Tab-separated table of C-alpha atoms and ligand atoms in Angstrom:
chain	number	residue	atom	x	y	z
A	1	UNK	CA	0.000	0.000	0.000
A	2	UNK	CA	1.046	3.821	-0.414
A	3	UNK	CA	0.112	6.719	0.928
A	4	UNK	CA	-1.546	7.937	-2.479
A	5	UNK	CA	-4.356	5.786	-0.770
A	6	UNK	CA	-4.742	8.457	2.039
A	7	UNK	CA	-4.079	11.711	-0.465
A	8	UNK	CA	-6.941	13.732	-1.652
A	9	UNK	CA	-7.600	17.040	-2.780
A	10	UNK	CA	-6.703	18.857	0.372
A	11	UNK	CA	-3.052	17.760	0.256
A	12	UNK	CA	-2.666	19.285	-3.819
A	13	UNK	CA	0.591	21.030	-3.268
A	14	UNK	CA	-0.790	23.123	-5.950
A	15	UNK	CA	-3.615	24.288	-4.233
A	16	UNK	CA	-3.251	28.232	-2.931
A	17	UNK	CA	-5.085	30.393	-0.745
A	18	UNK	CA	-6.959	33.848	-0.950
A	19	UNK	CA	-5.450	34.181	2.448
A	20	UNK	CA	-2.338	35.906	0.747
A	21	UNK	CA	0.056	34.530	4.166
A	22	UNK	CA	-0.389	31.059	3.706
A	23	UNK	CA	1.366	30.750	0.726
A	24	UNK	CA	4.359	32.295	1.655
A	25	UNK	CA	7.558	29.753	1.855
A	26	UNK	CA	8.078	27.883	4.794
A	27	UNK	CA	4.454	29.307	6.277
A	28	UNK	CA	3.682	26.655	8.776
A	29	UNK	CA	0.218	26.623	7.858
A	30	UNK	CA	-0.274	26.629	4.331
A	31	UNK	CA	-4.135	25.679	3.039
A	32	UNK	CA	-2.558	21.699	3.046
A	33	UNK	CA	-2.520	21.886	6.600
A	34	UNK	CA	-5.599	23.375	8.514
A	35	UNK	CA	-4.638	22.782	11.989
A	36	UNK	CA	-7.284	22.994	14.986
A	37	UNK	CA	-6.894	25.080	18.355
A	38	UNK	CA	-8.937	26.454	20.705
A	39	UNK	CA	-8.432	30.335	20.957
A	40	UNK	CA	-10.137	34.358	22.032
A	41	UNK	CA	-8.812	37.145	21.696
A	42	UNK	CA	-6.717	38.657	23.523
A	43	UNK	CA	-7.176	40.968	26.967
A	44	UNK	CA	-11.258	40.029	26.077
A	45	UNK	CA	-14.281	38.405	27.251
A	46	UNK	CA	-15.005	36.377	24.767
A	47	UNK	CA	-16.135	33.118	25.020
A	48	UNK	CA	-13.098	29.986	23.915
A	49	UNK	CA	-13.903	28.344	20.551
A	50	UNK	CA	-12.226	26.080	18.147
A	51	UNK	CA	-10.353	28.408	15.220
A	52	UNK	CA	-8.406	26.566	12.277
A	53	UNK	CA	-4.665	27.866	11.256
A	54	UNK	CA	-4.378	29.476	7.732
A	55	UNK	CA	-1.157	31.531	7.296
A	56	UNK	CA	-1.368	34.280	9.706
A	57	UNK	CA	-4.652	34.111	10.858
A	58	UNK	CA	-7.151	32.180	12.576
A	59	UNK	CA	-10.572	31.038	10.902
A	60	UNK	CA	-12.946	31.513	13.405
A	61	UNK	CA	-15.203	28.360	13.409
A	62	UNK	CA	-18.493	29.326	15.969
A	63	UNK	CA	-18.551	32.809	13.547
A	64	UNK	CA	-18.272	30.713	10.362
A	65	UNK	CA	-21.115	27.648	11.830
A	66	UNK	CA	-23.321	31.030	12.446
A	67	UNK	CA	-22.805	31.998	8.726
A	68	UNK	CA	-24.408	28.742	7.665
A	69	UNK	CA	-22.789	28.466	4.663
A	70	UNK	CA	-21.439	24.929	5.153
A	71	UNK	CA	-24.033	22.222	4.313
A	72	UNK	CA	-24.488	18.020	5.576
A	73	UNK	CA	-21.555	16.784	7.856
A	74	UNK	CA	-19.310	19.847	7.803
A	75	UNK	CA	-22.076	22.140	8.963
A	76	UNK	CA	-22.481	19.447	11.792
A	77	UNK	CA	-18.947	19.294	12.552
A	78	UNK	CA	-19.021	22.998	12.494
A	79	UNK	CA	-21.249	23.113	15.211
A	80	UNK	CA	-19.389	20.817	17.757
A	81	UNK	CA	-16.380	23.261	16.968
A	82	UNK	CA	-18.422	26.248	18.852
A	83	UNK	CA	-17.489	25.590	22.323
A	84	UNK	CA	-14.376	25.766	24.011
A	85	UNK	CA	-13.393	22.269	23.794
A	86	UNK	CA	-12.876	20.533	21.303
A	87	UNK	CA	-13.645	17.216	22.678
A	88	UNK	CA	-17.485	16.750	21.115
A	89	UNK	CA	-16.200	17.359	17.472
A	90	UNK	CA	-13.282	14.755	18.223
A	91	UNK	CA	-15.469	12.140	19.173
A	92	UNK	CA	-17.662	12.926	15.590
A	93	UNK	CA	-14.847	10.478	13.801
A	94	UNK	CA	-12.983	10.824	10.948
A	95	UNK	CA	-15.922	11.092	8.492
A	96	UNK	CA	-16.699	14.716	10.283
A	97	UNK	CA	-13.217	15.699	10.596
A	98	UNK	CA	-12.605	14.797	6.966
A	99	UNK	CA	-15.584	16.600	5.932
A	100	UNK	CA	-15.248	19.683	7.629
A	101	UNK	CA	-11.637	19.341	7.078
A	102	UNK	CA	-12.158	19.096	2.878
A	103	UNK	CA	-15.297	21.897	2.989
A	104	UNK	CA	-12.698	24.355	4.553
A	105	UNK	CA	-10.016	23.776	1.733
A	106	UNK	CA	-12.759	24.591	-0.426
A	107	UNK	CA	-13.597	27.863	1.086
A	108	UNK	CA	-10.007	29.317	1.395
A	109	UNK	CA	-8.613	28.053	-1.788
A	110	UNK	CA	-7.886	30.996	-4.169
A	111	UNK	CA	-11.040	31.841	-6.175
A	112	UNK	CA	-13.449	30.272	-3.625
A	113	UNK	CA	-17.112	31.602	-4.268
A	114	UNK	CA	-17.438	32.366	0.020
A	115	UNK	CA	-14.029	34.282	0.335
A	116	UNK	CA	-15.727	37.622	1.243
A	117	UNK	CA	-17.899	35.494	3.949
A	118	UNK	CA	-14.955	33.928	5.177
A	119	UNK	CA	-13.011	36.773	5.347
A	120	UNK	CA	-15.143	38.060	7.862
A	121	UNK	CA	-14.414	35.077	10.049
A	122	UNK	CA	-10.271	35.734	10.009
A	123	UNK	CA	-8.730	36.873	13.276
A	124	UNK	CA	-4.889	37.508	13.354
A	125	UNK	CA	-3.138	34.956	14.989
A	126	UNK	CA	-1.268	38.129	16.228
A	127	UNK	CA	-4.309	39.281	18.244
A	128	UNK	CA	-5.428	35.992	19.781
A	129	UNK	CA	-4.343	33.628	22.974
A	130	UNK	CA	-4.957	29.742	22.905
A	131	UNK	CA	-5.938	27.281	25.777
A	132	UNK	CA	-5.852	23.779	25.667
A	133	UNK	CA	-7.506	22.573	22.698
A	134	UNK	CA	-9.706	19.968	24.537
A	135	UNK	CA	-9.916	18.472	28.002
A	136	UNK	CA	-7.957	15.710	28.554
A	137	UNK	CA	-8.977	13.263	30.094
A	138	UNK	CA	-6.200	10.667	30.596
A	139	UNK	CA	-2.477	11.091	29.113
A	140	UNK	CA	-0.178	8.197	29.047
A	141	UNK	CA	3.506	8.693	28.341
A	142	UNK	CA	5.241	6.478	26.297
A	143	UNK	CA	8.997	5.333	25.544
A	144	UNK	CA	9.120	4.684	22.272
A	145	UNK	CA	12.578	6.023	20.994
A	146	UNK	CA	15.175	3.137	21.472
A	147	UNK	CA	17.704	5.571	21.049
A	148	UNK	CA	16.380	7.470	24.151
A	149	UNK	CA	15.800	4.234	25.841
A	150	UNK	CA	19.502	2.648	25.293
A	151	UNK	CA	21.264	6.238	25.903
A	152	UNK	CA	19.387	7.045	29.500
A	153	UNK	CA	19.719	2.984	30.275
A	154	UNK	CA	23.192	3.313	30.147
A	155	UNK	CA	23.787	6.235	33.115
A	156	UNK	CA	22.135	3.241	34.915
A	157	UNK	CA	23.519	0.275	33.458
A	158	UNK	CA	26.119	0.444	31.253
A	159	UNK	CA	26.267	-3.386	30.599
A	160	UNK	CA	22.725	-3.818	29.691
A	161	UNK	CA	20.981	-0.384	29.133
A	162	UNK	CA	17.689	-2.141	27.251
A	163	UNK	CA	15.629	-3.882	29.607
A	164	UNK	CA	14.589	-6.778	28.553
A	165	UNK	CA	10.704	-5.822	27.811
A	166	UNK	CA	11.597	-2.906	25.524
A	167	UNK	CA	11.574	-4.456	22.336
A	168	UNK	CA	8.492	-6.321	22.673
A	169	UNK	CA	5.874	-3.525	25.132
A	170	UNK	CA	5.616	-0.362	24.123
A	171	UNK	CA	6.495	0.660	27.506
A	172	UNK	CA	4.210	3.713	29.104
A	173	UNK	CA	3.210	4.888	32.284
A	174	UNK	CA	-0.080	6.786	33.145
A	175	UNK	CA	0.879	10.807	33.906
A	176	UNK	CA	-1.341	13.767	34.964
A	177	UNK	CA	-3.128	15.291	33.114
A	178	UNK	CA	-4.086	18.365	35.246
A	179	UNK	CA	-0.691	19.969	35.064
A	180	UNK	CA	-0.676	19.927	31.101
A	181	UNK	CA	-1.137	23.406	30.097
A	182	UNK	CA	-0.469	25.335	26.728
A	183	UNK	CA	2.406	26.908	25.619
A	184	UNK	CA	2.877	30.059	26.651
A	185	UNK	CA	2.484	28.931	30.604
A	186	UNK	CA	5.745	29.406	32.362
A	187	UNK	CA	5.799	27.889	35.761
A	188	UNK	CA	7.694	27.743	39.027
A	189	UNK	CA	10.755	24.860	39.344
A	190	UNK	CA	9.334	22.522	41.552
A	191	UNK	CA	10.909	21.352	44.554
A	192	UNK	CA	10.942	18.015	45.910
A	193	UNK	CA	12.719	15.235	47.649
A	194	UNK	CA	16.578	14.050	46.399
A	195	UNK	CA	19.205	12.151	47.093
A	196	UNK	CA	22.805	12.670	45.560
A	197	UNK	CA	24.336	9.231	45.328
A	198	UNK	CA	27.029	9.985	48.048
A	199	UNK	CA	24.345	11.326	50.541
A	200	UNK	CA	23.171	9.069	53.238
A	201	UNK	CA	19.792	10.757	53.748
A	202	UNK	CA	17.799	12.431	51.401
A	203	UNK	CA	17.097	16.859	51.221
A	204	UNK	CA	14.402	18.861	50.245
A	205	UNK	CA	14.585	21.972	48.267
A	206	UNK	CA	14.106	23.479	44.584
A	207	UNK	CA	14.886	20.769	41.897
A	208	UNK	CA	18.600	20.802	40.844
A	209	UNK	CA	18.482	18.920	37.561
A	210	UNK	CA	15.361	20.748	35.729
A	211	UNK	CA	15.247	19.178	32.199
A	212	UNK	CA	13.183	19.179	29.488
A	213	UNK	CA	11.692	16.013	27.088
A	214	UNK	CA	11.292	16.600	23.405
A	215	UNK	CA	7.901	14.782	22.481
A	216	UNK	CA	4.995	15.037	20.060
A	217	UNK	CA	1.562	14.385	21.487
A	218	UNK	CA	-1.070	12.135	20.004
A	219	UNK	CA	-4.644	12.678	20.624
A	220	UNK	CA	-7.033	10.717	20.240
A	221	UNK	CA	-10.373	11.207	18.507
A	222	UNK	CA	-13.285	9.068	18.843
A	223	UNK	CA	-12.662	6.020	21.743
A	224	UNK	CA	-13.812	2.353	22.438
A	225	UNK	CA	-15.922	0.792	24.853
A	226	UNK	CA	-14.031	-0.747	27.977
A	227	UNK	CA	-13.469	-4.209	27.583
A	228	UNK	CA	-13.512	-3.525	23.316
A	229	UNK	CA	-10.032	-3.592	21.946
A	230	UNK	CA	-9.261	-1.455	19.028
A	231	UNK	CA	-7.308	-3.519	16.616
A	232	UNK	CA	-4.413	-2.171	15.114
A	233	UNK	CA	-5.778	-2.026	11.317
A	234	UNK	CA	-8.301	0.326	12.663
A	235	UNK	CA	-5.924	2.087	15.160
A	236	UNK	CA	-5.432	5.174	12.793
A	237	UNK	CA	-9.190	5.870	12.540
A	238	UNK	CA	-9.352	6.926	16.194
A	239	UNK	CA	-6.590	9.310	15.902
A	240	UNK	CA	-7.584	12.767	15.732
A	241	UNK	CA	-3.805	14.521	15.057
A	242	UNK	CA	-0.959	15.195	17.190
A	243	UNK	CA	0.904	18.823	18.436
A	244	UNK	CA	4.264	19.449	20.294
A	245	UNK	CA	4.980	18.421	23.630
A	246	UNK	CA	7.792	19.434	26.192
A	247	UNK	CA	7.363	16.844	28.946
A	248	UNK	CA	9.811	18.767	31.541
A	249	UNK	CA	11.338	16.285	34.410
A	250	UNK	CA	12.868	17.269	37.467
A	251	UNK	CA	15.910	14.396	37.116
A	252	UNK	CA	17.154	14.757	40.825
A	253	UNK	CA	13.330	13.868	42.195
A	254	UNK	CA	12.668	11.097	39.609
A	255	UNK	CA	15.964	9.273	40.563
A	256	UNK	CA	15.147	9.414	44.095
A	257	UNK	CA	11.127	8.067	43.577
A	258	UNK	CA	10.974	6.186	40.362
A	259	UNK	CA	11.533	2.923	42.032
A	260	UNK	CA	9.668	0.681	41.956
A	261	UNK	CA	6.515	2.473	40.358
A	262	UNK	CA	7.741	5.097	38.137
A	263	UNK	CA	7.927	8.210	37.576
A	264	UNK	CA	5.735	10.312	39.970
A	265	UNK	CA	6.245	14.222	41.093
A	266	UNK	CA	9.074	14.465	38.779
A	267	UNK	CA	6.781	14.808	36.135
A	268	UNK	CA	3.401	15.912	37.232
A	269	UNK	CA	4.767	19.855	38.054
A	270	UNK	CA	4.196	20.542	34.669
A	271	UNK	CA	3.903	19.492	31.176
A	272	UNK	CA	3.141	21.688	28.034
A	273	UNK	CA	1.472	21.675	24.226
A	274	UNK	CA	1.864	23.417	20.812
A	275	UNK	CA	-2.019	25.407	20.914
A	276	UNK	CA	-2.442	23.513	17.050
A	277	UNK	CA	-3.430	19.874	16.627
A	278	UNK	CA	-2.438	19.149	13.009
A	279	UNK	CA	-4.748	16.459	11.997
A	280	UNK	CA	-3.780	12.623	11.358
A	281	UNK	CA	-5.434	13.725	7.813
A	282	UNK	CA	-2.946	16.329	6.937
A	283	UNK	CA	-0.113	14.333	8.246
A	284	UNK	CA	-0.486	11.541	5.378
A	285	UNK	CA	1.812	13.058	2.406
A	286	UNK	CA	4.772	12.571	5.012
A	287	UNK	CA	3.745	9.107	5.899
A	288	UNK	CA	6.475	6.512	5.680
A	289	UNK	CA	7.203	2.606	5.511
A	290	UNK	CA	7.979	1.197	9.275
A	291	UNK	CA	10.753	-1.697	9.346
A	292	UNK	CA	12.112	-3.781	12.432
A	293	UNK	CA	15.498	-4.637	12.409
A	294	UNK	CA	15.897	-8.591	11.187
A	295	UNK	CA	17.629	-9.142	14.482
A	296	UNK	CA	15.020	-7.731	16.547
A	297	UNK	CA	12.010	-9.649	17.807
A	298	UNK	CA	9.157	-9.041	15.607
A	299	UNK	CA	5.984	-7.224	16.631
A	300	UNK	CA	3.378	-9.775	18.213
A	301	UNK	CA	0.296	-10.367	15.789
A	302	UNK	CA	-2.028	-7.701	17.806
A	303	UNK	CA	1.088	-5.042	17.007
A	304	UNK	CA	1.453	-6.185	13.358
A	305	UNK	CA	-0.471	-5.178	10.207
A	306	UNK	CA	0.918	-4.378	6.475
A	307	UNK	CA	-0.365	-0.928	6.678
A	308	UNK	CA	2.220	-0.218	9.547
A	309	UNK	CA	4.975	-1.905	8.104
A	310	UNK	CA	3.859	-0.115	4.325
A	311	UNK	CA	2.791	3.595	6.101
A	312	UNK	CA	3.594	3.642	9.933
A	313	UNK	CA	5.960	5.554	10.424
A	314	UNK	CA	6.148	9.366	10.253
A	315	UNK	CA	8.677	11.936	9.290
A	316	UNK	CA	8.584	14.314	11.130
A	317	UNK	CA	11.703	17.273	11.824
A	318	UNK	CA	11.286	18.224	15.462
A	319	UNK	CA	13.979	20.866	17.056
A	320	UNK	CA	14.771	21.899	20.453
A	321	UNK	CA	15.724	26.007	21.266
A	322	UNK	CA	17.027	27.208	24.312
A	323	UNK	CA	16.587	31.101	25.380
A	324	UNK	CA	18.400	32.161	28.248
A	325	UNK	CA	17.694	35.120	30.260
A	326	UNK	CA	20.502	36.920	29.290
A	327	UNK	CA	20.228	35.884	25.549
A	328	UNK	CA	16.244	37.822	26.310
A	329	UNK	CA	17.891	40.774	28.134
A	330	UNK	CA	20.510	40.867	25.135
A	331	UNK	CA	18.229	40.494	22.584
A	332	UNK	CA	19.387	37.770	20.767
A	333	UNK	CA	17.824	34.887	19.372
A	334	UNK	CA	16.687	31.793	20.591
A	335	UNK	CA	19.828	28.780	19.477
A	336	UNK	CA	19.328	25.399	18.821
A	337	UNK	CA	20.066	22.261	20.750
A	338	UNK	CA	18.938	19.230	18.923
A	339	UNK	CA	17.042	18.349	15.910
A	340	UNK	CA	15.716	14.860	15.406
A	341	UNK	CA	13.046	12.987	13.790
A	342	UNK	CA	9.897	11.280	14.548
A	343	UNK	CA	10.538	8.636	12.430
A	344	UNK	CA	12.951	7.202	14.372
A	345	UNK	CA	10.427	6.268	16.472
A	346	UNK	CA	10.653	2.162	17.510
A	347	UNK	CA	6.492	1.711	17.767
A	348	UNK	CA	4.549	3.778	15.426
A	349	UNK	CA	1.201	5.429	16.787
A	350	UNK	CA	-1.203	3.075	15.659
A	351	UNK	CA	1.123	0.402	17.735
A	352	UNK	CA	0.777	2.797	20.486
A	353	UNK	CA	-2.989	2.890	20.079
A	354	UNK	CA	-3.343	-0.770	20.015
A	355	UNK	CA	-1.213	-1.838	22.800
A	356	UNK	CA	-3.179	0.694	25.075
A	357	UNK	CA	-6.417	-1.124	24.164
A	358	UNK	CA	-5.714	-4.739	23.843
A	359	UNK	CA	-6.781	-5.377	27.566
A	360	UNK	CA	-9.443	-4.223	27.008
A	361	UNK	CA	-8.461	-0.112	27.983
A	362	UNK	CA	-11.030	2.177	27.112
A	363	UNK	CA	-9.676	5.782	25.465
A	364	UNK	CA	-11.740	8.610	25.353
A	365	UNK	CA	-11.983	11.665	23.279
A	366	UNK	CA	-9.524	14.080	24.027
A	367	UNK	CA	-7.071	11.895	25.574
A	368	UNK	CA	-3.490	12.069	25.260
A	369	UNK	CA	0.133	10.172	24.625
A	370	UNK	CA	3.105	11.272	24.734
A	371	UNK	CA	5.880	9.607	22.483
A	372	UNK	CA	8.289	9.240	24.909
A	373	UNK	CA	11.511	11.963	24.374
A	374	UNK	CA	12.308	11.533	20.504
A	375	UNK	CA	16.185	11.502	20.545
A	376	UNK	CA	17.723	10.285	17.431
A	377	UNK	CA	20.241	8.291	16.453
A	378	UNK	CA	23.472	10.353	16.828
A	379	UNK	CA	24.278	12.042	19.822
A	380	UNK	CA	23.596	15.392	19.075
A	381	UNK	CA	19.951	14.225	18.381
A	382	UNK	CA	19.099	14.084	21.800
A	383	UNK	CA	15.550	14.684	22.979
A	384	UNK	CA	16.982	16.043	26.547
A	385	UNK	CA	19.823	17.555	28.268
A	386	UNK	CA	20.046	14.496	30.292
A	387	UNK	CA	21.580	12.676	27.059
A	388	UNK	CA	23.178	16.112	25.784
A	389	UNK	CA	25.404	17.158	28.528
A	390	UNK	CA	25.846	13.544	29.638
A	391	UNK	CA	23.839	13.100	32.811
A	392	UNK	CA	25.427	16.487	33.662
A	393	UNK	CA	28.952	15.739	33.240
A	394	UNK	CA	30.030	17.516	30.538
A	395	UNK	CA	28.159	20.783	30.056
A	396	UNK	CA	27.265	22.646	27.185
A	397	UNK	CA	28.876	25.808	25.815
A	398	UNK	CA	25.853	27.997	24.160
A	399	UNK	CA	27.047	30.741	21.570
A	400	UNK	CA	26.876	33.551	23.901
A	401	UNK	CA	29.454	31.442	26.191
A	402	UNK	CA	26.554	30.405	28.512
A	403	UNK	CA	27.241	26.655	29.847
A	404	UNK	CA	24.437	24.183	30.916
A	405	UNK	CA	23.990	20.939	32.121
A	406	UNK	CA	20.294	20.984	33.157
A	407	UNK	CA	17.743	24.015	33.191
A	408	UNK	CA	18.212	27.273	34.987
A	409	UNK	CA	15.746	30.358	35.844
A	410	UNK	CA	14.502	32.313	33.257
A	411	UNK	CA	15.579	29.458	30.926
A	412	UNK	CA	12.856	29.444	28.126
A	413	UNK	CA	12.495	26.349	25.877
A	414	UNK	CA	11.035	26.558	22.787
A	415	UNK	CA	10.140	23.382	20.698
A	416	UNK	CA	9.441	23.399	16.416
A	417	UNK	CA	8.139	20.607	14.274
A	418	UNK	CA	7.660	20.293	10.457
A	419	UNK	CA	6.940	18.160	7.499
A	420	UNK	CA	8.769	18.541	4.269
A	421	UNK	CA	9.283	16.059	1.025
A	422	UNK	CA	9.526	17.065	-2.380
A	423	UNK	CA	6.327	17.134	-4.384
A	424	UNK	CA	4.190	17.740	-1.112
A	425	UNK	CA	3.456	21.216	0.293
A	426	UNK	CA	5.447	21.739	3.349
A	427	UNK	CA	3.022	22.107	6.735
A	428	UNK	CA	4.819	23.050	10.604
A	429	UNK	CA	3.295	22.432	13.699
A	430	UNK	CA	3.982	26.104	15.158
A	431	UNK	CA	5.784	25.684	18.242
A	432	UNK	CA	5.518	24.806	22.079
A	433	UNK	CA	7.161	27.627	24.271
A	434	UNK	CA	7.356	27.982	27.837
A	435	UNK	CA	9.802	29.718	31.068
A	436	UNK	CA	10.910	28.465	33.729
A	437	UNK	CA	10.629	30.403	37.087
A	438	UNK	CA	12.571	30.771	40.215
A	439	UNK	CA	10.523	27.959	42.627
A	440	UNK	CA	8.882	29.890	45.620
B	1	CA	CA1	8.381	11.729	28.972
């Protein structure tokens, strides 16, 4: 199978828009890509409600439902997208979001017979703030970059830094979902019980070893009934689209708790997303095949189907930038400290999506995974600064002659992502940005 299966009109590289800043180069949200957030404008009183990304702006979707222009299943869709959540138009399924999705392309494609109606629905992205897109409900992290896996196994165990579950579970834990806020939301280091290795007692104080976790998030769309397993050849269908997601970790508590159940108040302080979920839908140009190394176990059957092995995987650039405070106070640009790839990932997402359900899980609308920090395979395509400065031995010399080995105050990270392949129309994901405080 190939992804010309999952192309339609919508991903036309040809197509343009009346909306003259979506078809500048490298926009991040050309007319292929139609992203959904939940946003109001600024300073105001207005009510939350679900807006799509074209170029600058922001379609607003309760103003265009109230236009009535739409007709059948987008029109429906269109009205789930007036509240604040998005959660009720997730749960529609992929027939809504598809239609809705492909009624939209319509309207804002160059020449379109409703461009003076739409036009009155644009807001600049300028003038508006986001919140989380939907409520969720449950997030699960998972593990899924080997590469991640093997490099932070061996600070632990240098003779055997894969556990011997890894390549057969998709290993995950259940997080919190209350402390996932959007970008934008800086927050206070946390502080927390530690140990240093040498110490005979544990202390308690601000977190010493603030990091951050490169991750996209996957959300899901429309869920299953407990006890009902979603199969992995219809794993995709339930996958509404996925954003940007810093997963920060406080390494000097998570040492000290993670045994035996896992991570715990290392990670639960906070936790933050790109506003835009770009859909499953406008993800499929950049689709790609999924292979297992020969020497590897092979999936089980229940993690196995020839549409993941054809069109699993996913390419997908995603790059880390630090700001310090004194690059801010300087005025100088945020630098780069990784770039790596999603698909380098070692379980795709509809792997992900099965695994979660086979006993029997039940996912809801709006619910969340994380990938798991996406660190590639070389070194300096590390997903953390855990792996980049060497479980803070060997710090990192920024261009302004800053060093780091973990996070400090007034720190901001900022996270990118993007699709690009010849012969497709380049979409981005925006990006995830958030500062860290001094703790109280
Ligand atoms: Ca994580």
């Amino acid at each position: 199978m190939s992804n010309t299966n999952l192309l339609n009109e919508t991903h036309n590289p040809a197509l343009s828009s009346w909306v003259k800043s979506a078809n500048v180069e490298n926009c991040d949200f050309p007319i292929q890509n139609l992203p959904f957030a939940s946003f109001k404008r600024k300073h105001s009183e207005e009510a939350l409600r679900a807006g799509v990304a074209i170029g600058d702006q922001v379609v607003d979707l309760k103003a265009l439902y109230e236009l009535n222009i739409f007709e059948g299943d987008a029109q429906l869709a269109l009205e789930k997208c007036c509240s604040a959540q998005l959660n009720d138009f997730m749960s529609m399924g992929k027939r809504f979001w598809s239609a809705l999705r492909q009624a939209l392309s319509l309207s804002l494609t160059q020449g379109a017979a409703h461009e003076a109606k739409l036009a009155s629905c644009l807001v600049a992205q300028t003038d508006v703030e986001y919140a989380l897109p939907c409520q969720i409900g449950d997030y699960t992290d998972f593990y899924t970059s080997i590469h991640h896996a093997t490099s932070v196994g061996k600070k632990f165990r240098p003779d055997n830094p894969l556990l011997p579950n890894y390549k057969w579970v998709p290993i995950g834990y259940h997080g919190r979902s209350s402390s996932i806020e959007v970008s934008g939301s800086d927050f206070k280091r946390p502080k927390g019980q530690t140990k240093a290795p040498t110490a005979t007692e544990p202390s308690f104080g601000p977190c010493k070893r603030l990091d951050y976790e490169m991750e996209v998030g996957i959300f899901i769309g429309n869920g299953n009934d407990l006890g009902a397993p979603i199969s992995i050849e219809n794993a995709e269908d339930h996958v509404f689209g996925m954003c940007l997601f810093n997963d920060w970790s406080a390494r000097d508590i998570q040492g000290w708790e993670y045994q035996p159940l896992g991570p715990f108040l290392s990670k639960s302080f906070a936790s933050t997303v790109s506003p835009w979920i770009v859909t499953f839908e406008a993800l499929a140009p950049f689709r790609a095949a999924w292979t297992r190394d020969e020497a590897d176990p092979q999936p089980m059957p229940y993690l196995e189907s020839q549409q993941n092995r054809d069109l699993g995987s996913l390419d997908l650039n995603l790059q880390v930038l630090i700001e310090t405070q004194a690059m801010r106070k300087a005025g100088e640009k945020p630098v780069q400290l990784s770039q790596s790839n999603f698909k380098d990932s070692y379980w795709t997402v509809a792997q992900m999506v099965a695994h979660h359900t086979v006993n029997g899980c039940n996912l809801r609308a709006g619910d969340m995974f994380g990938s798991g920090t996406q660190s590639g395979p070389n070194p300096e395509e590390a997903g953390s600064m855990l792996e980049l400065s060497n479980a803070g031995s060997e710090p990192i010399t920024l261009p302004n002659g800053e060093t780091r080995t973990f996070l400090e105050d007034g720190d901001a990270i900022i996270m990118k992502g993007w699709c690009k392949k010849s012969g497709s129309a380049r979409i981005g994901f925006g990006e995830v940005n958030a500062t860290i405080l001094a703790a109280d």
